[in-house]
Amino acid sequence: MDRTAQLSTRPRPTGRAVAYDPPVAAAPLHLRAAQVLDGNWTGTSTVPSHSLYPHQWSWDSAFIAIGLRHVSPLRAQTELETLLAAQWGDGRVPHIVFNPSVPLDAYFPSPDFWRSSTAGRTAGAPRTVQTSGIVQPPVHALAAWLVHCADPVLSRARGFLTRLHPRLAAWHRYLLHRRDLAGGGLASVVHPWEQGMDNSPCWDAPLARITPAPARSFRRADLDHGAAEDRPTDLDYGRYVRLATDYRDRGYDDNPGAPADSGGGRGTGAFAVEDPAFNALLIASEFALARIAHELGATGTARRARAQRLTAALVERLWDPAEGMFLCRDVRAGRPIPERSVSGLVPLLLPGLPRDIVTALVRTLGGPRFGLGDSTRLVPSYDLLGEAFDPHRYWRGPAWFNTAWLLERGLRLHGEQPRADALRTAALETADATGFAEYVDPYTGEACGATGFSWTAALTLDLLHEPFGHGVSVPGNSTFGTRDKGSE
């Protein structure tokens, strides 16, 4: 039911005359999406939500830049430049860049928890800005290429790619070398927050090894702005805090010299997971870096070859043919994690996947566990039939707009045009109906979390533009998307 229908069913007040103004037509969707981004703009970057997330987040900014390129290519470039200016000396891009004007108690963990400039000194944390010490999925090179394509003349005049390329290359080196904790070629995450899908049931088994921090040792600012039943439990949050504290206290060292575990991990802490979505986004960004290298006068051959090797490693290590999707791998335990999350479908966005894997992923996407086009219009974040499924709790079932955007790209890339069109339409209609909600109930489309959420607005803008203009054309690999305007 749309908003007009909902309003029309409310009882009118009695006992007094009511005068109704003529209905005011809603502003066009693209204008309202742009207004959300304007409202969340700080002058150098965009917050996801002023109330719940009042700083700059890493993968949020990548998705935001992808949408901002349609409104202001200069702001989109600035978004990425601001984030990458906070890069550490070892190459990592921190998952939060803190705004010093925001009170410490507005968000936890705050800068005084992470202590980046002191605890991260050995790893090369910047001295002039406070950040977190963990990372998020590497969407940034993909975003940088798409932003360049929006206005190549401006990009070249400002030296946008010339300046960003070495930072992006260092970021990928960090992931490919410091984070290959199992020695199998894939990057590992060392905290659930790094993967971006913070509260996924995929983390339950690895987290069960973690002794939670005492509840009295931290205060959850998120519960001031979100319903407790939609957020992670106190027990899970205590484990998140313990993991982050231990990582901080060892100087954010990814290889602390612990003995190899049964799965072949080297120097892993208590939590180390190879995640399919995280690695798929790294591969997509490797292809984008190949395109950036080509733009800057190199061939990009090594990047393309590395992306292809990573794709083979992803299939070898994380593909489960019986499940028809990719699974996370617990590096410390040396085995797959038997939980089905949307992360295991995101590799659909990659070129070069064997056709039988593409077919299986599409079948799983529309099957009873995710129900796309049948019981759901947007893709749930977790298995509809799973014991841990909850349609409202953070990443344990709700549908998110960034995963919808990634899967729409993947479906279109692999020739599934009707499914891609239906997902695009559903994402646009749901964003419109919910006031650009952070996430939604996958069955009803009911808004959850924050509204006026930046990446929802940004990706709405991107989806509103021609659906065939979103892919990345990689020299020598024409299957990776379609050619953006200005990419010649």
Short mmCIF file of C-alpha atoms in Angstrom, two decimals:
data_model
loop_
_atom_site.label_atom_id
_atom_site.label_comp_id
_atom_site.label_asym_id
_atom_site.label_seq_id
_atom_site.Cartn_x
_atom_site.Cartn_y
_atom_site.Cartn_z
CA MET A 1 0.00 0.00 0.00
CA ASP A 2 1.41 3.39 -0.95
CA ARG A 3 1.51 6.44 1.28
CA THR A 4 -1.60 8.00 -0.23
CA ALA A 5 -3.59 4.84 0.40
CA GLN A 6 -2.32 4.63 3.97
CA LEU A 7 -3.30 8.23 4.69
CA SER A 8 -6.73 7.80 3.16
CA THR A 9 -7.63 4.99 5.56
CA ARG A 10 -6.94 7.00 8.72
CA PRO A 11 -10.10 8.20 10.56
CA ARG A 12 -10.69 11.92 10.26
CA PRO A 13 -11.02 13.97 13.43
CA THR A 14 -14.59 14.82 14.39
CA GLY A 15 -16.19 17.80 16.10
CA ARG A 16 -14.54 20.49 14.01
CA ALA A 17 -14.31 21.49 10.41
CA VAL A 18 -11.23 20.39 8.55
CA ALA A 19 -9.95 22.31 5.57
CA TYR A 20 -7.70 20.43 3.21
CA ASP A 21 -5.18 22.18 1.03
CA PRO A 22 -4.87 20.91 -2.51
CA PRO A 23 -2.48 17.94 -2.60
CA VAL A 24 1.12 18.89 -3.18
CA ALA A 25 2.84 16.73 -5.73
CA ALA A 26 5.90 15.00 -4.34
CA ALA A 27 9.21 16.15 -5.73
CA PRO A 28 10.71 13.81 -8.31
CA LEU A 29 12.56 10.84 -6.84
CA HIS A 30 15.93 11.97 -8.17
CA LEU A 31 15.50 15.38 -6.55
CA ARG A 32 14.57 13.88 -3.18
CA ALA A 33 17.54 11.53 -3.35
CA ALA A 34 19.85 14.45 -4.09
CA GLN A 35 18.35 16.36 -1.15
CA VAL A 36 19.22 13.49 1.19
CA LEU A 37 22.84 13.65 0.04
CA ASP A 38 22.86 17.44 0.39
CA GLY A 39 21.53 17.13 3.93
CA ASN A 40 24.19 14.58 4.89
CA TRP A 41 27.07 16.47 3.25
CA THR A 42 29.64 17.91 5.68
CA GLY A 43 31.65 19.96 3.20
CA THR A 44 34.27 17.31 2.49
CA SER A 45 32.37 14.03 2.84
CA THR A 46 28.93 12.54 3.44
CA VAL A 47 27.74 10.91 6.66
CA PRO A 48 25.51 7.84 6.28
CA SER A 49 23.03 9.32 8.80
CA HIS A 50 23.51 12.32 11.08
CA SER A 51 21.81 10.64 14.02
CA LEU A 52 23.04 7.05 13.89
CA TYR A 53 26.31 7.32 11.91
CA PRO A 54 27.71 10.87 12.27
CA HIS A 55 31.18 10.24 10.77
CA GLN A 56 32.57 9.08 7.41
CA TRP A 57 32.35 5.35 6.71
CA SER A 58 34.59 3.65 4.17
CA TRP A 59 32.37 1.52 1.94
CA ASP A 60 29.45 3.91 2.46
CA SER A 61 31.55 6.66 0.88
CA ALA A 62 32.35 4.45 -2.10
CA PHE A 63 28.67 3.79 -2.77
CA ILE A 64 27.82 7.44 -2.07
CA ALA A 65 30.41 8.59 -4.61
CA ILE A 66 28.88 6.27 -7.21
CA GLY A 67 25.56 8.10 -6.83
CA LEU A 68 27.02 11.57 -6.31
CA ARG A 69 28.72 11.37 -9.70
CA HIS A 70 25.31 12.01 -11.28
CA VAL A 71 24.74 15.15 -9.17
CA SER A 72 28.23 16.60 -8.77
CA PRO A 73 31.29 14.76 -10.10
CA LEU A 74 33.45 17.18 -8.11
CA ARG A 75 31.75 16.24 -4.84
CA ALA A 76 32.04 12.56 -5.75
CA GLN A 77 35.77 12.98 -6.31
CA THR A 78 36.10 14.90 -3.04
CA GLU A 79 34.27 12.13 -1.18
CA LEU A 80 36.87 9.56 -2.17
CA GLU A 81 39.79 11.95 -1.77
CA THR A 82 38.76 12.75 1.81
CA LEU A 83 38.51 9.08 2.71
CA LEU A 84 41.82 8.10 1.13
CA ALA A 85 43.61 11.04 2.76
CA ALA A 86 43.13 9.10 6.04
CA GLN A 87 44.86 5.98 4.67
CA TRP A 88 47.45 4.37 6.94
CA GLY A 89 51.10 3.91 6.02
CA ASP A 90 50.68 0.14 5.66
CA GLY A 91 48.00 0.75 3.02
CA ARG A 92 44.84 0.02 4.98
CA VAL A 93 41.85 2.30 4.48
CA PRO A 94 40.15 2.65 7.89
CA HIS A 95 36.47 1.90 8.15
CA ILE A 96 35.69 5.18 9.98
CA VAL A 97 37.23 8.63 9.62
CA PHE A 98 36.12 10.62 12.65
CA ASN A 99 34.79 14.16 12.51
CA PRO A 100 36.43 16.02 15.42
CA SER A 101 33.41 18.32 15.80
CA VAL A 102 31.14 15.40 16.75
CA PRO A 103 30.91 14.75 20.52
CA LEU A 104 32.65 11.59 21.68
CA ASP A 105 29.45 10.15 23.15
CA ALA A 106 27.56 10.46 19.85
CA TYR A 107 28.97 7.19 18.54
CA PHE A 108 30.68 4.16 20.04
CA PRO A 109 33.40 3.00 19.52
CA SER A 110 34.65 6.59 19.44
CA PRO A 111 38.16 7.90 18.68
CA ASP A 112 39.25 7.49 22.30
CA PHE A 113 38.52 3.76 21.99
CA TRP A 114 40.48 3.17 18.77
CA ARG A 115 43.46 5.40 19.74
CA SER A 116 44.63 5.26 16.15
CA SER A 117 47.40 7.86 16.40
CA THR A 118 49.06 5.99 19.28
CA ALA A 119 48.05 2.31 19.02
CA GLY A 120 48.37 2.46 15.23
CA ARG A 121 51.69 4.31 15.10
CA THR A 122 53.69 1.27 14.01
CA ALA A 123 51.20 0.56 11.22
CA GLY A 124 51.45 4.15 9.99
CA ALA A 125 48.19 5.64 11.25
CA PRO A 126 47.87 9.32 10.32
CA ARG A 127 48.67 11.86 13.01
CA THR A 128 46.36 14.63 11.87
CA VAL A 129 43.07 12.72 11.81
CA GLN A 130 41.52 10.10 14.08
CA THR A 131 40.27 6.87 12.52
CA SER A 132 39.28 3.36 13.44
CA GLY A 133 41.87 0.61 13.00
CA ILE A 134 39.86 -1.92 11.00
CA VAL A 135 38.76 -1.85 7.35
CA GLN A 136 35.66 -2.38 5.20
CA PRO A 137 35.05 -3.97 1.77
CA PRO A 138 37.29 -2.55 -0.99
CA VAL A 139 34.75 -0.95 -3.33
CA HIS A 140 36.90 2.14 -3.78
CA ALA A 141 38.72 1.52 -7.06
CA LEU A 142 35.43 0.57 -8.69
CA ALA A 143 33.89 3.78 -7.34
CA ALA A 144 36.88 5.85 -8.48
CA TRP A 145 36.62 4.53 -12.02
CA LEU A 146 32.90 5.18 -12.24
CA VAL A 147 33.37 8.69 -10.83
CA HIS A 148 36.06 9.38 -13.43
CA CYS A 149 33.72 8.20 -16.19
CA ALA A 150 31.05 10.68 -15.10
CA ASP A 151 33.25 13.63 -16.14
CA PRO A 152 36.59 12.56 -17.62
CA VAL A 153 37.52 16.14 -18.52
CA LEU A 154 37.18 17.33 -14.92
CA SER A 155 38.89 14.20 -13.63
CA ARG A 156 41.90 14.64 -15.90
CA ALA A 157 42.12 18.36 -15.21
CA ARG A 158 42.24 17.71 -11.47
CA GLY A 159 44.58 14.72 -11.74
CA PHE A 160 41.96 12.69 -9.88
CA LEU A 161 43.05 9.21 -10.98
CA THR A 162 46.73 10.15 -11.01
CA ARG A 163 46.53 11.05 -7.33
CA LEU A 164 44.27 8.19 -6.26
CA HIS A 165 45.94 5.38 -8.17
CA PRO A 166 48.95 4.91 -5.84
CA ARG A 167 46.69 4.98 -2.78
CA LEU A 168 44.34 2.41 -4.29
CA ALA A 169 47.27 0.21 -5.31
CA ALA A 170 48.66 0.36 -1.75
CA TRP A 171 45.21 -0.51 -0.37
CA HIS A 172 45.04 -3.62 -2.54
CA ARG A 173 48.61 -4.62 -1.66
CA TYR A 174 47.71 -4.46 2.01
CA LEU A 175 44.73 -6.78 1.51
CA LEU A 176 46.51 -9.19 -0.82
CA HIS A 177 49.61 -9.54 1.35
CA ARG A 178 48.90 -8.59 4.97
CA ARG A 179 45.44 -10.14 4.96
CA ASP A 180 46.10 -13.41 3.13
CA LEU A 181 46.02 -15.10 6.53
CA ALA A 182 45.31 -18.60 5.22
CA GLY A 183 47.91 -18.48 2.46
CA GLY A 184 45.33 -19.38 -0.17
CA GLY A 185 45.27 -16.11 -2.07
CA LEU A 186 42.13 -14.56 -0.55
CA ALA A 187 41.89 -11.69 1.92
CA SER A 188 40.56 -12.38 5.43
CA VAL A 189 38.54 -10.11 7.67
CA VAL A 190 39.58 -9.99 11.33
CA HIS A 191 36.37 -8.46 12.70
CA PRO A 192 32.71 -8.76 11.64
CA TRP A 193 32.53 -5.00 11.14
CA GLU A 194 35.17 -5.27 8.42
CA GLN A 195 32.94 -7.31 6.17
CA GLY A 196 30.21 -4.65 6.37
CA MET A 197 27.42 -7.12 7.16
CA ASP A 198 28.11 -6.66 10.84
CA ASN A 199 25.59 -8.93 12.53
CA SER A 200 25.32 -11.75 9.99
CA PRO A 201 24.67 -15.26 11.34
CA CYS A 202 27.82 -16.23 9.41
CA TRP A 203 29.80 -14.80 12.32
CA ASP A 204 28.00 -16.72 15.09
CA ALA A 205 30.27 -19.76 15.13
CA PRO A 206 33.59 -17.87 14.95
CA LEU A 207 32.33 -15.35 17.51
CA ALA A 208 31.39 -18.12 19.93
CA ARG A 209 35.13 -18.50 20.64
CA ILE A 210 35.31 -14.89 21.88
CA THR A 211 34.86 -13.96 25.54
CA PRO A 212 32.71 -10.81 25.44
CA ALA A 213 33.84 -7.56 27.01
CA PRO A 214 31.85 -6.81 30.19
CA ALA A 215 28.68 -4.84 29.47
CA ARG A 216 29.74 -2.19 31.98
CA SER A 217 32.91 -1.47 29.99
CA PHE A 218 31.12 0.26 27.09
CA ARG A 219 27.96 2.22 26.31
CA ARG A 220 26.05 1.52 23.11
CA ALA A 221 25.15 4.82 21.45
CA ASP A 222 23.31 2.96 18.67
CA LEU A 223 20.41 2.12 21.01
CA ASP A 224 19.71 5.83 21.42
CA HIS A 225 18.65 5.96 17.77
CA GLY A 226 17.58 2.42 16.83
CA ALA A 227 15.18 -0.15 18.29
CA ALA A 228 16.97 -2.77 20.39
CA GLU A 229 15.09 -5.58 18.63
CA ASP A 230 16.56 -4.43 15.30
CA ARG A 231 20.15 -4.13 16.51
CA PRO A 232 22.83 -6.65 17.55
CA THR A 233 22.35 -8.19 20.98
CA ASP A 234 24.44 -7.04 23.96
CA LEU A 235 26.24 -10.40 23.89
CA ASP A 236 27.29 -9.98 20.27
CA TYR A 237 28.26 -6.38 20.86
CA GLY A 238 30.43 -7.42 23.78
CA ARG A 239 32.26 -9.82 21.48
CA TYR A 240 32.73 -7.12 18.85
CA VAL A 241 34.24 -4.85 21.50
CA ARG A 242 36.55 -7.59 22.78
CA LEU A 243 37.85 -8.34 19.28
CA ALA A 244 38.46 -4.68 18.51
CA THR A 245 40.16 -4.14 21.89
CA ASP A 246 42.51 -7.07 21.39
CA TYR A 247 43.39 -5.92 17.85
CA ARG A 248 44.08 -2.40 19.10
CA ASP A 249 46.17 -3.62 22.01
CA ARG A 250 48.50 -5.54 19.71
CA GLY A 251 49.07 -2.40 17.63
CA TYR A 252 46.70 -3.43 14.82
CA ASP A 253 49.20 -6.11 13.82
CA ASP A 254 47.71 -8.57 11.31
CA ASN A 255 50.45 -11.17 11.83
CA PRO A 256 51.16 -11.27 15.56
CA GLY A 257 53.22 -14.45 15.35
CA ALA A 258 50.63 -16.87 16.65
CA PRO A 259 51.19 -20.51 15.64
CA ALA A 260 49.52 -21.76 12.51
CA ASP A 261 46.09 -23.24 13.11
CA SER A 262 44.56 -26.44 11.76
CA GLY A 263 43.31 -24.61 8.69
CA GLY A 264 46.74 -23.35 7.68
CA GLY A 265 46.23 -19.81 8.96
CA ARG A 266 49.39 -17.96 9.87
CA GLY A 267 49.38 -15.48 12.70
CA THR A 268 45.60 -15.21 12.89
CA GLY A 269 43.85 -13.84 15.93
CA ALA A 270 40.72 -15.32 17.44
CA PHE A 271 38.61 -14.27 14.43
CA ALA A 272 39.67 -14.63 10.79
CA VAL A 273 37.21 -15.34 8.00
CA GLU A 274 37.46 -15.45 4.21
CA ASP A 275 34.26 -13.85 2.98
CA PRO A 276 32.93 -14.18 -0.59
CA ALA A 277 31.48 -10.66 -0.91
CA PHE A 278 34.58 -8.96 0.49
CA ASN A 279 36.79 -10.84 -1.96
CA ALA A 280 34.40 -10.39 -4.88
CA LEU A 281 34.53 -6.63 -4.34
CA LEU A 282 38.32 -6.80 -4.21
CA ILE A 283 38.29 -8.63 -7.54
CA ALA A 284 35.87 -6.12 -9.08
CA SER A 285 38.14 -3.31 -7.90
CA GLU A 286 41.18 -5.09 -9.36
CA PHE A 287 39.43 -5.02 -12.73
CA ALA A 288 38.67 -1.34 -12.17
CA LEU A 289 42.33 -0.69 -11.30
CA ALA A 290 43.24 -2.30 -14.61
CA ARG A 291 41.00 0.23 -16.34
CA ILE A 292 42.50 3.07 -14.29
CA ALA A 293 46.01 1.92 -15.22
CA HIS A 294 45.00 1.89 -18.88
CA GLU A 295 43.64 5.44 -18.54
CA LEU A 296 46.99 6.51 -17.05
CA GLY A 297 48.99 5.00 -19.90
CA ALA A 298 49.83 1.49 -18.67
CA THR A 299 48.43 -1.77 -20.02
CA GLY A 300 46.71 -3.04 -16.86
CA THR A 301 47.70 -6.58 -17.86
CA ALA A 302 49.03 -7.54 -14.42
CA ARG A 303 45.87 -6.29 -12.73
CA ARG A 304 43.62 -8.29 -15.04
CA ALA A 305 45.71 -11.40 -14.52
CA ARG A 306 45.59 -10.95 -10.75
CA ALA A 307 41.81 -10.49 -10.84
CA GLN A 308 41.48 -13.71 -12.80
CA ARG A 309 43.72 -15.60 -10.32
CA LEU A 310 41.67 -14.25 -7.42
CA THR A 311 38.48 -15.38 -9.13
CA ALA A 312 39.91 -18.89 -9.45
CA ALA A 313 40.92 -18.85 -5.77
CA LEU A 314 37.45 -17.65 -4.79
CA VAL A 315 35.85 -20.57 -6.64
CA GLU A 316 38.34 -23.09 -5.34
CA ARG A 317 38.11 -22.07 -1.68
CA LEU A 318 34.57 -20.78 -1.17
CA TRP A 319 32.25 -22.28 -3.81
CA ASP A 320 29.88 -24.98 -2.55
CA PRO A 321 28.14 -26.73 -5.46
CA ALA A 322 25.71 -28.56 -3.17
CA GLU A 323 24.46 -25.25 -1.76
CA GLY A 324 24.54 -23.47 -5.12
CA MET A 325 26.36 -20.48 -3.61
CA PHE A 326 29.60 -19.34 -2.02
CA LEU A 327 30.17 -19.85 1.71
CA CYS A 328 32.40 -18.05 4.19
CA ARG A 329 35.44 -19.95 5.46
CA ASP A 330 36.55 -19.90 9.09
CA VAL A 331 40.34 -19.62 8.71
CA ARG A 332 41.12 -20.53 12.29
CA ALA A 333 38.92 -23.64 12.25
CA GLY A 334 39.92 -24.50 8.67
CA ARG A 335 36.40 -25.20 7.41
CA PRO A 336 33.42 -23.56 5.67
CA ILE A 337 30.76 -21.82 7.73
CA PRO A 338 27.43 -23.52 6.92
CA GLU A 339 25.30 -20.35 6.85
CA ARG A 340 23.70 -18.94 3.71
CA SER A 341 23.94 -15.17 3.47
CA VAL A 342 23.59 -12.67 0.65
CA SER A 343 27.39 -12.43 0.77
CA GLY A 344 27.49 -15.80 -0.99
CA LEU A 345 25.53 -14.40 -3.94
CA VAL A 346 27.47 -11.15 -4.45
CA PRO A 347 30.21 -12.85 -6.58
CA LEU A 348 27.57 -12.87 -9.32
CA LEU A 349 28.90 -9.39 -10.18
CA LEU A 350 32.18 -10.90 -11.43
CA PRO A 351 33.05 -11.66 -15.04
CA GLY A 352 34.69 -14.93 -15.90
CA LEU A 353 32.67 -17.09 -13.53
CA PRO A 354 32.01 -20.54 -14.99
CA ARG A 355 28.57 -20.67 -16.57
CA ASP A 356 27.40 -23.47 -14.29
CA ILE A 357 28.20 -21.33 -11.24
CA VAL A 358 26.29 -18.36 -12.68
CA THR A 359 23.31 -20.62 -13.37
CA ALA A 360 23.41 -22.02 -9.85
CA LEU A 361 23.66 -18.55 -8.26
CA VAL A 362 20.67 -17.28 -10.23
CA ARG A 363 18.71 -20.39 -9.26
CA THR A 364 19.57 -19.91 -5.58
CA LEU A 365 18.68 -16.22 -5.74
CA GLY A 366 15.18 -17.04 -6.95
CA GLY A 367 14.78 -20.21 -4.88
CA PRO A 368 13.06 -20.66 -1.51
CA ARG A 369 16.04 -19.50 0.54
CA PHE A 370 16.12 -15.98 -0.93
CA GLY A 371 12.83 -15.86 -2.82
CA LEU A 372 13.66 -13.06 -5.24
CA GLY A 373 10.74 -12.45 -7.57
CA ASP A 374 8.56 -14.86 -5.60
CA SER A 375 8.22 -14.23 -1.86
CA THR A 376 10.56 -11.21 -1.82
CA ARG A 377 11.13 -8.24 -4.14
CA LEU A 378 14.50 -7.29 -2.62
CA VAL A 379 17.14 -9.82 -1.63
CA PRO A 380 17.14 -10.75 2.07
CA SER A 381 20.51 -10.56 3.78
CA TYR A 382 20.13 -14.09 5.14
CA ASP A 383 18.49 -17.41 4.31
CA LEU A 384 14.69 -17.13 4.67
CA LEU A 385 14.62 -20.73 5.94
CA GLY A 386 17.56 -20.36 8.32
CA GLU A 387 17.08 -20.77 12.05
CA ALA A 388 18.61 -17.35 12.71
CA PHE A 389 16.42 -15.49 10.18
CA ASP A 390 14.85 -12.30 11.52
CA PRO A 391 13.22 -9.91 9.03
CA HIS A 392 14.09 -6.82 11.10
CA ARG A 393 17.34 -7.53 12.93
CA TYR A 394 20.49 -5.99 11.48
CA TRP A 395 21.90 -8.18 8.65
CA ARG A 396 20.06 -11.28 9.93
CA GLY A 397 17.34 -11.10 7.30
CA PRO A 398 16.45 -7.55 6.22
CA ALA A 399 17.08 -6.46 2.63
CA TRP A 400 19.68 -3.77 1.94
CA PHE A 401 19.97 -1.46 -1.04
CA ASN A 402 23.71 -1.81 -1.62
CA THR A 403 23.44 -5.59 -2.04
CA ALA A 404 20.46 -5.05 -4.35
CA TRP A 405 22.62 -2.69 -6.44
CA LEU A 406 25.48 -5.22 -6.61
CA LEU A 407 23.18 -8.09 -7.57
CA GLU A 408 21.36 -5.99 -10.16
CA ARG A 409 24.79 -5.36 -11.74
CA GLY A 410 25.57 -9.08 -11.64
CA LEU A 411 22.27 -10.18 -13.15
CA ARG A 412 22.61 -7.65 -15.96
CA LEU A 413 26.23 -8.60 -16.58
CA HIS A 414 25.34 -12.25 -17.08
CA GLY A 415 22.41 -11.62 -19.41
CA GLU A 416 19.58 -11.95 -16.88
CA GLN A 417 17.92 -8.76 -18.07
CA PRO A 418 14.30 -9.39 -16.93
CA ARG A 419 15.45 -10.30 -13.42
CA ALA A 420 17.77 -7.28 -13.33
CA ASP A 421 14.97 -4.98 -14.49
CA ALA A 422 12.59 -6.33 -11.84
CA LEU A 423 15.18 -5.89 -9.08
CA ARG A 424 15.96 -2.36 -10.25
CA THR A 425 12.28 -1.44 -10.23
CA ALA A 426 11.76 -2.97 -6.78
CA ALA A 427 14.76 -1.11 -5.35
CA LEU A 428 13.56 2.23 -6.73
CA GLU A 429 9.98 1.77 -5.57
CA THR A 430 11.05 0.64 -2.10
CA ALA A 431 13.52 3.49 -1.66
CA ASP A 432 10.78 5.91 -2.69
CA ALA A 433 8.12 4.43 -0.38
CA THR A 434 10.39 4.25 2.69
CA GLY A 435 12.06 7.65 2.56
CA PHE A 436 15.41 6.08 1.58
CA ALA A 437 15.50 3.65 4.49
CA GLU A 438 18.71 2.06 5.69
CA TYR A 439 17.21 -1.42 5.21
CA VAL A 440 13.76 -3.01 4.94
CA ASP A 441 11.75 -6.07 5.85
CA PRO A 442 12.28 -8.34 2.80
CA TYR A 443 8.66 -9.50 2.78
CA THR A 444 6.76 -6.26 3.42
CA GLY A 445 9.22 -3.54 2.49
CA GLU A 446 8.71 -1.93 5.91
CA ALA A 447 11.44 0.61 6.70
CA CYS A 448 14.00 -0.33 9.36
CA GLY A 449 16.96 1.53 10.82
CA ALA A 450 17.60 5.11 9.77
CA THR A 451 15.69 6.92 7.04
CA GLY A 452 17.31 9.47 4.76
CA PHE A 453 20.18 7.00 4.50
CA SER A 454 22.94 8.17 2.19
CA TRP A 455 23.87 5.05 0.25
CA THR A 456 20.20 4.28 -0.37
CA ALA A 457 19.74 7.76 -1.84
CA ALA A 458 23.00 7.55 -3.79
CA LEU A 459 22.29 4.16 -5.32
CA THR A 460 18.77 5.30 -6.14
CA LEU A 461 20.33 8.07 -8.20
CA ASP A 462 22.55 5.55 -9.95
CA LEU A 463 19.69 3.17 -10.70
CA LEU A 464 17.59 6.05 -12.05
CA HIS A 465 20.15 6.59 -14.78
CA GLU A 466 20.12 4.34 -17.81
CA PRO A 467 20.34 0.76 -16.53
CA PHE A 468 22.95 -0.16 -19.12
CA GLY A 469 25.42 2.52 -18.03
CA HIS A 470 26.70 1.12 -14.76
CA GLY A 471 29.22 -1.56 -15.56
CA VAL A 472 32.96 -1.40 -15.89
CA SER A 473 34.52 -2.02 -19.24
CA VAL A 474 37.91 -3.61 -18.79
CA PRO A 475 40.35 -3.75 -21.69
CA GLY A 476 40.62 -7.31 -22.89
CA ASN A 477 37.56 -8.42 -20.91
CA SER A 478 34.43 -7.07 -22.50
CA THR A 479 32.21 -9.28 -20.35
CA PHE A 480 32.71 -7.09 -17.27
CA GLY A 481 29.70 -4.84 -17.53
CA THR A 482 28.96 -2.31 -20.19
CA ARG A 483 30.80 0.80 -21.20
CA ASP A 484 30.15 3.96 -19.21
CA LYS A 485 29.80 7.31 -20.89
CA GLY A 486 33.18 8.86 -21.25
CA SER A 487 35.10 5.64 -20.80
CA GLU A 488 36.60 5.70 -24.26
#
